Each structure stands twice: as structure tokens, then as C-alpha cells.
Amino acid sequence: MKIISKYILTRFSKNGKHFDIPKEQRRVIPKFKNRRKMIVICFYSLLAILLILLLASFIKATRANNDSKEAVNKTNMIQKKYEIMRIQSV
């Protein structure tokens, strides 16, 4: 609200005439732009970190899935060998 009222006041006085304000002062960047840049940088860095964590979890899940498949195959092989040995011993 202050920015809008300042903008209106810099444009016209009560008599409809321009204030004598230099252009440099009119073009001053509001404080919010620096904060906005910082907030955007923090937001995108947080998104990047979450993306990296998501990819890492997918990689870990696929490795765990492969390990579990190998373990299942090994147990099946051991079970088959045990059954064969059991049949031969009888």
C-alpha cells in the first residue's frame, strides 16, 4: 500500500502538478524485490533437494528390489537342492 501511495504522490500533487523528484528516486527498487528473489532462490533450491532425494530413494528401491530377487532365487535353489538330497537319501 505504501508503494502505491508513494507512486501516486510522486506523480501528482493536489494542484495536478508534478512533484520535483529526481528520476533516480522514482526508480528505486522496492525492498520486496530483494526478498522475493531470496524467497524464489530458497524455494527452487528446496525443490532441487527434494528432487535429488526422490531420485536417490528410487535408486535405493531398485537396488533393494534386485537384491530381494537374488535372495529369492538363492532360497529357491537351496530348497530345490534340499528336496533333491532328501529324495536321494530316502
Short mmCIF file of C-alpha atoms in Angstrom, two decimals:
data_model
loop_
_atom_site.label_atom_id
_atom_site.label_comp_id
_atom_site.label_asym_id
_atom_site.label_seq_id
_atom_site.Cartn_x
_atom_site.Cartn_y
_atom_site.Cartn_z
CA MET A 1 0.00 0.00 0.00
CA LYS A 2 2.86 2.36 0.81
CA ILE A 3 4.41 1.72 -2.59
CA ILE A 4 1.17 2.54 -4.40
CA SER A 5 0.56 5.71 -2.38
CA LYS A 6 4.18 6.79 -2.88
CA TYR A 7 3.81 6.20 -6.62
CA ILE A 8 0.63 8.27 -6.76
CA LEU A 9 2.18 11.07 -4.69
CA THR A 10 5.26 11.20 -6.89
CA ARG A 11 3.11 11.60 -9.97
CA PHE A 12 0.77 14.42 -8.97
CA SER A 13 0.32 16.99 -6.26
CA LYS A 14 -3.04 18.37 -5.11
CA ASN A 15 -2.87 21.02 -7.80
CA GLY A 16 -2.32 18.43 -10.54
CA LYS A 17 1.34 19.37 -10.99
CA HIS A 18 4.31 17.02 -10.86
CA PHE A 19 6.47 16.95 -7.79
CA ASP A 20 10.06 17.93 -8.31
CA ILE A 21 11.52 14.47 -7.63
CA PRO A 22 14.57 13.20 -9.48
CA LYS A 23 14.16 10.16 -11.73
CA GLU A 24 16.66 8.11 -9.70
CA GLN A 25 14.43 8.35 -6.65
CA ARG A 26 11.36 7.38 -8.68
CA ARG A 27 13.08 4.28 -9.99
CA VAL A 28 14.15 2.98 -6.60
CA ILE A 29 13.57 -0.76 -6.41
CA PRO A 30 11.30 -1.69 -3.51
CA LYS A 31 12.72 -3.74 -0.67
CA PHE A 32 10.39 -6.59 -1.52
CA LYS A 33 12.18 -7.39 -4.78
CA ASN A 34 15.33 -8.46 -2.92
CA ARG A 35 13.27 -10.56 -0.52
CA ARG A 36 11.29 -12.02 -3.39
CA LYS A 37 14.49 -13.07 -5.13
CA MET A 38 15.72 -14.68 -1.95
CA ILE A 39 12.42 -16.50 -1.41
CA VAL A 40 12.42 -17.77 -5.01
CA ILE A 41 16.03 -18.95 -4.68
CA CYS A 42 15.21 -20.79 -1.45
CA PHE A 43 12.09 -22.34 -2.99
CA TYR A 44 13.90 -23.63 -6.07
CA SER A 45 16.83 -24.91 -4.03
CA LEU A 46 14.35 -26.77 -1.80
CA LEU A 47 12.73 -28.26 -4.91
CA ALA A 48 16.13 -29.34 -6.22
CA ILE A 49 16.99 -31.01 -2.91
CA LEU A 50 13.64 -32.83 -2.88
CA LEU A 51 14.20 -33.98 -6.47
CA ILE A 52 17.64 -35.34 -5.56
CA LEU A 53 16.18 -37.16 -2.55
CA LEU A 54 13.41 -38.61 -4.69
CA LEU A 55 15.87 -39.90 -7.27
CA ALA A 56 18.07 -41.36 -4.53
CA SER A 57 15.11 -43.16 -2.99
CA PHE A 58 14.15 -44.63 -6.37
CA ILE A 59 17.70 -45.83 -6.93
CA LYS A 60 17.81 -47.36 -3.47
CA ALA A 61 14.43 -49.03 -4.00
CA THR A 62 15.51 -50.59 -7.30
CA ARG A 63 18.70 -51.90 -5.72
CA ALA A 64 16.74 -53.37 -2.83
CA ASN A 65 14.30 -54.95 -5.28
CA ASN A 66 17.16 -56.53 -7.24
CA ASP A 67 18.74 -57.80 -4.02
CA SER A 68 15.46 -59.32 -2.89
CA LYS A 69 15.02 -61.06 -6.25
CA GLU A 70 18.52 -62.51 -5.95
CA ALA A 71 17.77 -63.67 -2.42
CA VAL A 72 14.54 -65.33 -3.56
CA ASN A 73 16.40 -67.10 -6.37
CA LYS A 74 19.06 -68.34 -3.95
CA THR A 75 16.48 -69.65 -1.50
CA ASN A 76 14.65 -71.42 -4.33
CA MET A 77 17.90 -73.05 -5.44
CA ILE A 78 18.70 -74.14 -1.89
CA GLN A 79 15.19 -75.52 -1.46
CA LYS A 80 15.46 -77.50 -4.72
CA LYS A 81 18.85 -78.90 -3.68
CA TYR A 82 17.46 -79.85 -0.27
CA GLU A 83 14.49 -81.61 -1.88
CA ILE A 84 16.77 -83.48 -4.29
CA MET A 85 19.05 -84.54 -1.43
CA ARG A 86 16.05 -85.60 0.63
CA ILE A 87 14.63 -87.69 -2.21
CA GLN A 88 18.03 -89.34 -2.81
CA SER A 89 18.50 -90.15 0.86
CA VAL A 90 15.14 -91.91 1.08
#
